[in-house]
Amino acid sequence: MPLIVHKYGGTSMGSPERIRNVAKRVAKWARAGHQMVVVPSAMSGETNRLLALAKELAPSRVSPAYNRELDMLAATGEQASSALLAIALQAEGMESVSYAGWQVPIRTDSSYTKARIESIDDQRVRADLNAGKVVIVTGFQGIDEQGHITTLGRGGSDTSAVAVAAAMKADECLIYTDVDGVYTTDPRVAPAARRLTTVSFEEMLEMASLGSKVLQIRSVEFAGKYKVPMRVLSSFTPWDIDIHEEAKSGTLITFEEDEKMEQAVVSGIAFNRDEAKISVLGVPDTPGIAYRILGPVADANIEVDVIIQNLSKDGKTDFSFTVHRNDYARTIELLKEKVLPALGAQDVVGDAKICKVSIVGIGMRSHVGVASTMFRVLSEEGINIQMISTSEIKTSVVIDEKYLELAVRALHTAFDLDKPAE
Ligand code: ASP
Ligand code: MG
């Protein structure tokens, strides 16, 4: 019997009525001859609500002890939704049981609020499946070696689902969400955006890391590493839609380049509004500068994205990089306190009103001039490029936030993404 993992996001689990719909859909899949494992998120808004309560009590205490409690707290959201789904399935006449991460167990490291899955014991789940039950496994959470509850970072239920699918060697992992697949870009920004029927795992990885919010990036990494067939599809189709039609809907994430049907050079435009740019001005241009600036930033657990160092003039240079906007103030403070005096640099300046726009496509490997087309399009729109970074399959630019929509739409048109694929 094929083994299928379904993952349902918070919106899909948002009310008793929606949970009932999920249960009916899952029951349909089970009755059609599949072994079913279901990984739900917390009901929509619940994780935010819980974390806001903690903030009310202790706004800015960041310590491992505090983060441990955050995980203890946030994990309850998925425990509740999982139990509700099992109850709804039982009401549909299915045998069903739910497990919290620690009951499976899903083992993680101890980095509270952003733990990584290390291993999953599939015995208990498999025994239940073999006994004919639908098994619900909480998303987003696990347990560390010392028995503390951990969570996997916001959006982590995607990763739970793919990890469970990998551990159980599932035939497919279906990620049900409030959009009907992966789009060429966000349709709210470019109305001409359209759904991709397939996207390669590498493109998805770029798109997920570049700010497309459809999937948590770690879930895509997991899928790539363990070759888990994965599909993103809508949970808002009627639950009783024909199962064969449903099984082909949404966007399939592929692993083989030649499986990709749509051979566009650029498959999508990703963007990220959550970045901020920081420049250290007048730093002596000597070996070790990047390390002396970014070392303390990394030590403070701040992730750095695009980096550029200017040509030096009179032995001095400017060094710029981007960080997540939430880390902006902290990074400036840290540089002013620790790095500026030690380096004898002139100043630290920053701009939190920037964004990053990227074109992504495995076709870029075999085509030249793609990046220059991007630069031309932006220049024709009068958009100044502040920073550029590239990889084999993407080119990203940092621009003023106010040009985001314009840039995305212009690029979407220029790279032929407005037209339906043949
Ligand atoms: N409930 C968690 C969150 O809101 C995990 C998830 O939904 O994937 O981030
Ligand atoms: Mg999500």
Short mmCIF file of C-alpha atoms and ligand atoms in Angstrom, two decimals:
data_model
loop_
_atom_site.label_atom_id
_atom_site.label_comp_id
_atom_site.label_asym_id
_atom_site.label_seq_id
_atom_site.Cartn_x
_atom_site.Cartn_y
_atom_site.Cartn_z
CA MET A 1 0.00 0.00 0.00
CA PRO A 2 1.45 3.38 -0.91
CA LEU A 3 2.38 5.55 2.05
CA ILE A 4 1.43 9.20 1.75
CA VAL A 5 2.22 12.12 4.07
CA HIS A 6 -0.15 15.08 4.07
CA LYS A 7 0.79 18.37 5.67
CA TYR A 8 -1.86 20.98 6.43
CA GLY A 9 -0.96 24.58 7.22
CA GLY A 10 -2.51 26.79 9.88
CA THR A 11 -5.15 28.29 7.59
CA SER A 12 -6.27 24.83 6.49
CA MET A 13 -6.64 23.93 10.18
CA GLY A 14 -8.13 27.31 11.06
CA SER A 15 -11.55 26.31 12.44
CA PRO A 16 -13.49 23.19 13.47
CA GLU A 17 -15.22 23.33 10.08
CA ARG A 18 -11.90 23.37 8.24
CA ILE A 19 -10.50 20.60 10.41
CA ARG A 20 -13.56 18.55 9.52
CA ASN A 21 -12.80 19.16 5.85
CA VAL A 22 -9.21 18.05 6.33
CA ALA A 23 -10.48 14.91 8.04
CA LYS A 24 -12.84 14.16 5.15
CA ARG A 25 -10.06 14.64 2.63
CA VAL A 26 -7.67 12.43 4.58
CA ALA A 27 -10.34 9.78 4.99
CA LYS A 28 -10.89 9.84 1.23
CA TRP A 29 -7.19 9.19 0.65
CA ALA A 30 -7.11 6.41 3.24
CA ARG A 31 -10.19 4.74 1.78
CA ALA A 32 -8.62 4.89 -1.66
CA GLY A 33 -5.94 2.50 -0.39
CA HIS A 34 -3.18 4.65 1.07
CA GLN A 35 -1.44 4.47 4.39
CA MET A 36 -1.78 8.00 5.73
CA VAL A 37 0.41 10.09 8.02
CA VAL A 38 -0.81 13.64 8.56
CA VAL A 39 1.27 16.51 9.91
CA PRO A 40 -0.77 19.58 10.87
CA SER A 41 0.30 23.07 11.84
CA ALA A 42 -1.28 24.86 14.74
CA MET A 43 -4.61 26.56 14.00
CA SER A 44 -3.90 29.84 12.23
CA GLY A 45 -2.87 32.65 14.55
CA GLU A 46 -2.31 30.31 17.47
CA THR A 47 1.51 30.32 17.43
CA ASN A 48 1.50 34.12 17.23
CA ARG A 49 -1.00 34.34 20.04
CA LEU A 50 1.08 32.12 22.31
CA LEU A 51 4.35 33.88 21.58
CA ALA A 52 2.71 37.27 22.15
CA LEU A 53 1.65 36.14 25.63
CA ALA A 54 5.25 35.32 26.45
CA LYS A 55 6.39 38.69 25.15
CA GLU A 56 3.87 40.42 27.36
CA LEU A 57 5.47 38.85 30.39
CA ALA A 58 9.09 39.23 29.37
CA PRO A 59 9.57 41.41 26.31
CA SER A 60 13.25 41.15 25.61
CA ARG A 61 14.76 38.38 27.66
CA VAL A 62 16.62 36.21 25.26
CA SER A 63 18.31 33.33 27.01
CA PRO A 64 18.35 29.57 26.53
CA ALA A 65 16.12 29.22 29.59
CA TYR A 66 13.59 31.64 28.10
CA ASN A 67 13.74 30.05 24.68
CA ARG A 68 13.17 26.65 26.24
CA GLU A 69 9.91 27.91 27.65
CA LEU A 70 8.95 29.48 24.33
CA ASP A 71 9.23 26.04 22.76
CA MET A 72 7.34 24.42 25.58
CA LEU A 73 4.63 27.01 24.97
CA ALA A 74 4.53 27.16 21.18
CA ALA A 75 4.50 23.38 20.81
CA THR A 76 1.08 23.27 22.45
CA GLY A 77 -0.46 24.79 19.31
CA GLU A 78 0.35 21.73 17.22
CA GLN A 79 -0.55 19.36 20.02
CA ALA A 80 -4.04 20.83 20.09
CA SER A 81 -4.59 20.83 16.32
CA SER A 82 -3.30 17.26 16.04
CA ALA A 83 -5.65 15.95 18.68
CA LEU A 84 -8.56 17.82 17.08
CA LEU A 85 -7.77 16.28 13.73
CA ALA A 86 -7.62 12.79 15.21
CA ILE A 87 -11.00 13.42 16.84
CA ALA A 88 -12.43 14.66 13.55
CA LEU A 89 -11.11 11.56 11.76
CA GLN A 90 -12.66 9.30 14.37
CA ALA A 91 -15.93 11.14 13.80
CA GLU A 92 -15.55 10.26 10.13
CA GLY A 93 -15.36 6.62 11.10
CA MET A 94 -11.58 6.28 10.74
CA GLU A 95 -9.31 4.81 13.36
CA SER A 96 -6.85 7.54 14.16
CA VAL A 97 -4.22 8.42 16.74
CA SER A 98 -2.13 11.57 17.24
CA TYR A 99 1.39 11.86 18.60
CA ALA A 100 3.36 14.82 19.87
CA GLY A 101 6.96 15.05 18.64
CA TRP A 102 8.32 13.50 21.84
CA GLN A 103 6.03 10.52 21.55
CA VAL A 104 7.25 9.47 18.11
CA PRO A 105 10.01 10.48 18.95
CA ILE A 106 11.35 13.12 16.59
CA ARG A 107 14.83 13.83 17.93
CA THR A 108 16.36 17.25 17.45
CA ASP A 109 19.37 19.18 18.65
CA SER A 110 18.90 21.61 21.54
CA SER A 111 18.77 24.94 19.70
CA TYR A 112 15.46 26.09 21.10
CA THR A 113 13.20 27.98 18.70
CA LYS A 114 15.25 26.79 15.71
CA ALA A 115 16.11 23.18 16.40
CA ARG A 116 17.21 20.78 13.68
CA ILE A 117 15.83 17.30 13.30
CA GLU A 118 18.45 14.63 13.87
CA SER A 119 16.47 11.44 13.62
CA ILE A 120 12.98 10.04 13.60
CA ASP A 121 12.01 6.68 15.02
CA ASP A 122 9.33 5.31 12.72
CA GLN A 123 8.42 2.16 14.67
CA ARG A 124 5.43 3.41 16.57
CA VAL A 125 3.92 5.18 13.57
CA ARG A 126 4.48 2.17 11.35
CA ALA A 127 2.84 -0.19 13.81
CA ASP A 128 -0.26 2.01 13.87
CA LEU A 129 -0.34 2.26 10.09
CA ASN A 130 -0.12 -1.50 9.84
CA ALA A 131 -3.00 -1.73 12.27
CA GLY A 132 -5.03 0.36 9.82
CA LYS A 133 -4.91 3.68 11.65
CA VAL A 134 -4.43 7.16 10.27
CA VAL A 135 -1.51 8.61 12.21
CA ILE A 136 -1.28 12.30 13.04
CA VAL A 137 2.17 13.63 13.96
CA THR A 138 2.48 17.16 15.32
CA GLY A 139 4.35 19.53 13.06
CA PHE A 140 6.97 22.02 14.21
CA GLN A 141 8.28 20.17 17.25
CA GLY A 142 10.62 17.53 18.57
CA ILE A 143 12.55 16.53 21.63
CA ASP A 144 16.23 16.94 22.42
CA GLU A 145 18.57 14.47 24.06
CA GLN A 146 17.75 15.71 27.54
CA GLY A 147 14.03 15.34 26.97
CA HIS A 148 13.27 19.04 26.45
CA ILE A 149 10.62 19.98 23.90
CA THR A 150 12.06 21.92 20.97
CA THR A 151 10.55 23.69 17.97
CA LEU A 152 11.93 23.94 14.46
CA GLY A 153 11.53 27.64 13.68
CA ARG A 154 8.52 29.44 12.22
CA GLY A 155 6.92 27.53 9.40
CA GLY A 156 8.63 24.39 10.69
CA SER A 157 5.72 22.03 10.11
CA ASP A 158 6.73 21.78 6.46
CA THR A 159 10.06 20.42 7.60
CA SER A 160 8.41 18.02 10.03
CA ALA A 161 6.27 16.63 7.22
CA VAL A 162 9.15 16.15 4.80
CA ALA A 163 11.33 14.66 7.53
CA VAL A 164 8.61 12.20 8.47
CA ALA A 165 8.15 11.36 4.78
CA ALA A 166 11.91 10.81 4.42
CA ALA A 167 12.16 8.66 7.54
CA MET A 168 9.19 6.54 6.48
CA LYS A 169 10.24 6.43 2.83
CA ALA A 170 6.83 7.75 1.87
CA ASP A 171 5.75 7.64 -1.74
CA GLU A 172 4.88 11.33 -1.71
CA CYS A 173 4.66 14.26 0.65
CA LEU A 174 1.74 16.56 -0.14
CA ILE A 175 1.93 20.02 1.37
CA TYR A 176 -1.62 21.40 1.50
CA THR A 177 -1.68 25.13 1.88
CA ASP A 178 -3.71 28.26 1.22
CA VAL A 179 -2.22 28.76 -2.24
CA ASP A 180 -2.65 26.29 -5.08
CA GLY A 181 1.03 25.84 -5.81
CA VAL A 182 4.32 27.59 -6.43
CA TYR A 183 3.97 30.71 -8.56
CA THR A 184 6.37 32.48 -10.89
CA THR A 185 6.18 35.27 -8.32
CA ASP A 186 3.77 36.53 -5.70
CA PRO A 187 0.48 37.27 -7.53
CA ARG A 188 -0.24 40.06 -5.05
CA VAL A 189 2.78 41.87 -6.45
CA ALA A 190 2.54 40.84 -10.10
CA PRO A 191 -1.03 39.92 -11.05
CA ALA A 192 0.25 38.14 -14.17
CA ALA A 193 2.02 35.55 -12.02
CA ARG A 194 1.04 31.97 -12.77
CA ARG A 195 1.38 28.60 -11.19
CA LEU A 196 4.26 26.35 -12.16
CA THR A 197 3.27 22.73 -12.68
CA THR A 198 6.81 21.66 -11.82
CA VAL A 199 9.78 23.37 -10.29
CA SER A 200 13.18 21.82 -9.76
CA PHE A 201 14.31 21.25 -6.24
CA GLU A 202 17.24 23.64 -6.72
CA GLU A 203 15.00 26.42 -7.97
CA MET A 204 12.65 25.83 -5.09
CA LEU A 205 15.56 26.03 -2.70
CA GLU A 206 16.55 29.39 -4.13
CA MET A 207 12.99 30.63 -4.14
CA ALA A 208 12.36 29.48 -0.59
CA SER A 209 15.55 31.07 0.65
CA LEU A 210 14.92 34.22 -1.33
CA GLY A 211 11.74 34.97 0.45
CA SER A 212 9.01 33.04 -1.30
CA LYS A 213 6.96 32.08 1.73
CA VAL A 214 5.32 28.96 0.35
CA LEU A 215 7.66 26.48 2.02
CA GLN A 216 10.07 26.61 4.91
CA ILE A 217 13.52 26.39 3.36
CA ARG A 218 14.65 23.52 5.54
CA SER A 219 11.85 21.38 4.23
CA VAL A 220 13.18 21.84 0.72
CA GLU A 221 16.72 21.03 1.85
CA PHE A 222 15.38 17.89 3.45
CA ALA A 223 13.44 16.90 0.37
CA GLY A 224 16.56 17.38 -1.74
CA LYS A 225 18.80 15.42 0.56
CA TYR A 226 16.49 12.45 0.86
CA LYS A 227 14.84 12.77 -2.54
CA VAL A 228 11.37 13.00 -1.08
CA PRO A 229 8.80 13.54 -3.82
CA MET A 230 6.98 16.64 -2.72
CA ARG A 231 3.99 18.56 -4.02
CA VAL A 232 2.47 21.87 -2.95
CA LEU A 233 -1.28 22.05 -3.46
CA SER A 234 -4.41 23.81 -2.29
CA SER A 235 -6.43 22.73 0.69
CA PHE A 236 -9.32 24.86 -0.54
CA THR A 237 -10.46 22.58 -3.32
CA PRO A 238 -13.62 20.69 -2.28
CA TRP A 239 -12.55 17.72 -0.17
CA ASP A 240 -14.43 15.31 -2.45
CA ILE A 241 -12.65 16.37 -5.65
CA ASP A 242 -11.58 13.36 -7.73
CA ILE A 243 -8.48 11.90 -6.08
CA HIS A 244 -6.62 11.36 -9.37
CA GLU A 245 -7.18 14.96 -10.33
CA GLU A 246 -6.11 16.09 -6.86
CA ALA A 247 -2.97 13.93 -6.99
CA LYS A 248 -1.84 15.80 -10.12
CA SER A 249 -2.73 19.31 -8.98
CA GLY A 250 -0.49 22.02 -7.54
CA THR A 251 3.24 22.14 -8.15
CA LEU A 252 5.49 19.11 -8.12
CA ILE A 253 9.05 19.60 -6.96
CA THR A 254 11.31 17.59 -9.25
CA PHE A 255 14.85 16.32 -8.92
CA GLU A 256 15.77 15.71 -12.50
CA GLU A 257 16.45 18.64 -14.75
CA ASP A 258 14.99 16.93 -17.78
CA GLU A 259 11.79 16.22 -15.91
CA LYS A 260 11.19 19.92 -15.97
CA MET A 261 8.53 20.59 -18.52
CA GLU A 262 8.66 24.35 -18.66
CA GLN A 263 12.03 25.18 -20.10
CA ALA A 264 12.03 28.88 -19.40
CA VAL A 265 15.45 30.38 -18.69
CA VAL A 266 14.05 32.16 -15.67
CA SER A 267 11.42 30.21 -13.75
CA GLY A 268 10.53 32.75 -11.13
CA ILE A 269 11.12 36.11 -9.51
CA ALA A 270 11.65 35.97 -5.79
CA PHE A 271 11.89 38.91 -3.44
CA ASN A 272 12.56 39.67 0.15
CA ARG A 273 11.42 42.75 1.99
CA ASP A 274 12.91 41.75 5.30
CA GLU A 275 16.46 42.84 4.70
CA ALA A 276 18.53 45.82 5.78
CA LYS A 277 21.85 47.10 4.49
CA ILE A 278 24.77 48.05 6.68
CA SER A 279 27.97 49.74 5.54
CA VAL A 280 31.19 50.11 7.46
CA LEU A 281 32.95 53.12 5.99
CA GLY A 282 36.64 53.87 5.78
CA VAL A 283 38.04 50.57 6.91
CA PRO A 284 41.75 49.92 6.33
CA ASP A 285 42.04 47.60 3.32
CA THR A 286 44.18 44.89 4.86
CA PRO A 287 43.91 41.11 5.06
CA GLY A 288 41.45 39.90 7.66
CA ILE A 289 39.03 42.80 7.35
CA ALA A 290 36.03 40.71 6.35
CA TYR A 291 36.73 38.39 9.23
CA ARG A 292 37.14 41.20 11.75
CA ILE A 293 33.85 42.79 10.69
CA LEU A 294 31.73 39.71 10.11
CA GLY A 295 33.30 37.46 12.77
CA PRO A 296 31.65 39.33 15.67
CA VAL A 297 28.40 39.48 13.67
CA ALA A 298 28.43 35.71 13.20
CA ASP A 299 29.34 35.20 16.85
CA ALA A 300 26.21 37.14 17.76
CA ASN A 301 24.25 34.60 15.69
CA ILE A 302 23.28 37.18 13.08
CA GLU A 303 22.97 35.85 9.57
CA VAL A 304 24.61 37.85 6.83
CA ASP A 305 23.37 37.67 3.27
CA VAL A 306 24.77 39.80 0.41
CA ILE A 307 28.30 41.12 0.98
CA ILE A 308 30.33 43.59 -1.04
CA GLN A 309 33.63 45.29 -0.52
CA ASN A 310 34.45 48.33 -2.58
CA LEU A 311 37.69 49.07 -4.35
CA SER A 312 40.03 50.73 -1.93
CA LYS A 313 41.11 54.33 -2.16
CA ASP A 314 44.16 55.55 -0.22
CA GLY A 315 44.29 52.23 1.60
CA LYS A 316 40.71 52.57 2.86
CA THR A 317 37.60 50.82 1.69
CA ASP A 318 33.87 50.54 2.41
CA PHE A 319 32.39 47.23 3.36
CA SER A 320 28.65 46.57 3.01
CA PHE A 321 26.40 43.65 3.77
CA THR A 322 22.77 42.84 4.42
CA VAL A 323 21.11 41.25 7.44
CA HIS A 324 17.55 40.43 8.37
CA ARG A 325 15.69 43.61 9.27
CA ASN A 326 15.04 42.28 12.77
CA ASP A 327 18.78 42.15 13.34
CA TYR A 328 19.45 45.60 11.94
CA ALA A 329 19.61 47.70 15.13
CA ARG A 330 21.51 45.02 16.99
CA THR A 331 24.10 44.70 14.23
CA ILE A 332 24.70 48.46 14.03
CA GLU A 333 25.07 48.65 17.79
CA LEU A 334 27.48 45.75 17.85
CA LEU A 335 29.60 47.21 15.05
CA LYS A 336 29.71 50.62 16.72
CA GLU A 337 30.70 49.16 20.04
CA LYS A 338 33.07 46.41 19.09
CA VAL A 339 34.26 46.73 15.54
CA LEU A 340 34.54 50.43 14.78
CA PRO A 341 37.03 51.31 17.51
CA ALA A 342 39.08 48.14 17.03
CA LEU A 343 39.42 48.71 13.29
CA GLY A 344 39.77 52.44 13.30
CA ALA A 345 36.98 52.63 10.74
CA GLN A 346 35.21 55.91 10.10
CA ASP A 347 31.56 55.16 10.56
CA VAL A 348 28.78 52.62 10.37
CA VAL A 349 25.73 53.61 8.38
CA GLY A 350 22.70 51.64 7.31
CA ASP A 351 19.46 51.56 5.42
CA ALA A 352 16.56 49.43 6.59
CA LYS A 353 14.38 50.41 3.62
CA ILE A 354 15.86 48.13 1.04
CA CYS A 355 14.69 44.90 -0.52
CA LYS A 356 16.20 42.10 -2.54
CA VAL A 357 14.80 40.97 -5.86
CA SER A 358 16.08 37.83 -7.58
CA ILE A 359 15.60 36.00 -10.82
CA VAL A 360 15.84 32.22 -10.47
CA GLY A 361 16.12 29.47 -13.05
CA ILE A 362 18.22 26.40 -13.76
CA GLY A 363 18.14 27.55 -17.38
CA MET A 364 20.60 30.27 -16.36
CA ARG A 365 23.30 27.62 -16.28
CA SER A 366 23.21 27.21 -20.00
CA HIS A 367 22.32 30.74 -21.11
CA VAL A 368 24.54 33.80 -21.09
CA GLY A 369 23.38 37.37 -20.77
CA VAL A 370 20.54 36.66 -18.39
CA ALA A 371 21.91 38.86 -15.63
CA SER A 372 22.62 41.69 -18.07
CA THR A 373 19.02 41.55 -19.25
CA MET A 374 17.99 41.97 -15.66
CA PHE A 375 20.24 45.00 -15.22
CA ARG A 376 18.96 46.54 -18.45
CA VAL A 377 15.33 46.10 -17.42
CA LEU A 378 15.98 47.73 -14.06
CA SER A 379 17.88 50.61 -15.61
CA GLU A 380 15.07 51.22 -18.08
CA GLU A 381 12.78 51.61 -15.09
CA GLY A 382 15.23 54.02 -13.49
CA ILE A 383 15.92 51.68 -10.59
CA ASN A 384 19.31 52.00 -8.97
CA ILE A 385 21.03 48.72 -8.07
CA GLN A 386 22.83 48.95 -4.76
CA MET A 387 24.29 45.47 -4.49
CA ILE A 388 24.44 42.36 -6.66
CA SER A 389 24.97 38.73 -5.82
CA THR A 390 24.84 35.70 -8.05
CA SER A 391 24.91 31.94 -8.01
CA GLU A 392 24.74 29.43 -10.84
CA ILE A 393 20.98 29.64 -10.99
CA LYS A 394 20.08 33.06 -9.65
CA THR A 395 20.95 36.73 -9.73
CA SER A 396 19.88 38.98 -6.87
CA VAL A 397 19.93 42.73 -6.61
CA VAL A 398 19.45 44.94 -3.59
CA ILE A 399 17.33 47.98 -4.40
CA ASP A 400 15.29 50.66 -2.66
CA GLU A 401 12.21 49.10 -1.10
CA LYS A 402 9.89 51.53 -2.84
CA TYR A 403 10.76 50.02 -6.23
CA LEU A 404 9.98 46.44 -5.28
CA GLU A 405 6.65 46.10 -7.11
CA LEU A 406 7.90 47.89 -10.19
CA ALA A 407 11.03 45.76 -10.39
CA VAL A 408 9.19 42.48 -9.92
CA ARG A 409 6.57 43.29 -12.56
CA ALA A 410 9.07 44.57 -15.10
CA LEU A 411 11.25 41.48 -14.69
CA HIS A 412 8.25 39.17 -14.80
CA THR A 413 7.31 40.60 -18.17
CA ALA A 414 10.85 40.81 -19.53
CA PHE A 415 11.55 37.15 -18.82
CA ASP A 416 8.34 36.01 -20.53
CA LEU A 417 6.70 34.85 -17.36
CA ASP A 418 3.44 36.71 -18.03
CA LYS A 419 2.59 34.30 -20.83
CA PRO A 420 1.10 30.92 -20.05
CA ALA A 421 3.63 28.13 -20.56
CA GLU A 422 3.14 26.13 -23.78
N1 ASP B 1 2.81 26.80 13.89
C1 ASP B 1 4.14 27.11 13.49
C2 ASP B 1 4.23 28.54 12.96
O1 ASP B 1 3.23 29.24 12.95
C3 ASP B 1 4.71 26.13 12.52
C4 ASP B 1 4.01 26.07 11.18
O2 ASP B 1 2.90 26.54 11.04
O3 ASP B 1 4.59 25.51 10.26
O4 ASP B 1 5.27 28.98 12.60
MG MG B 2 3.75 27.52 6.34
#
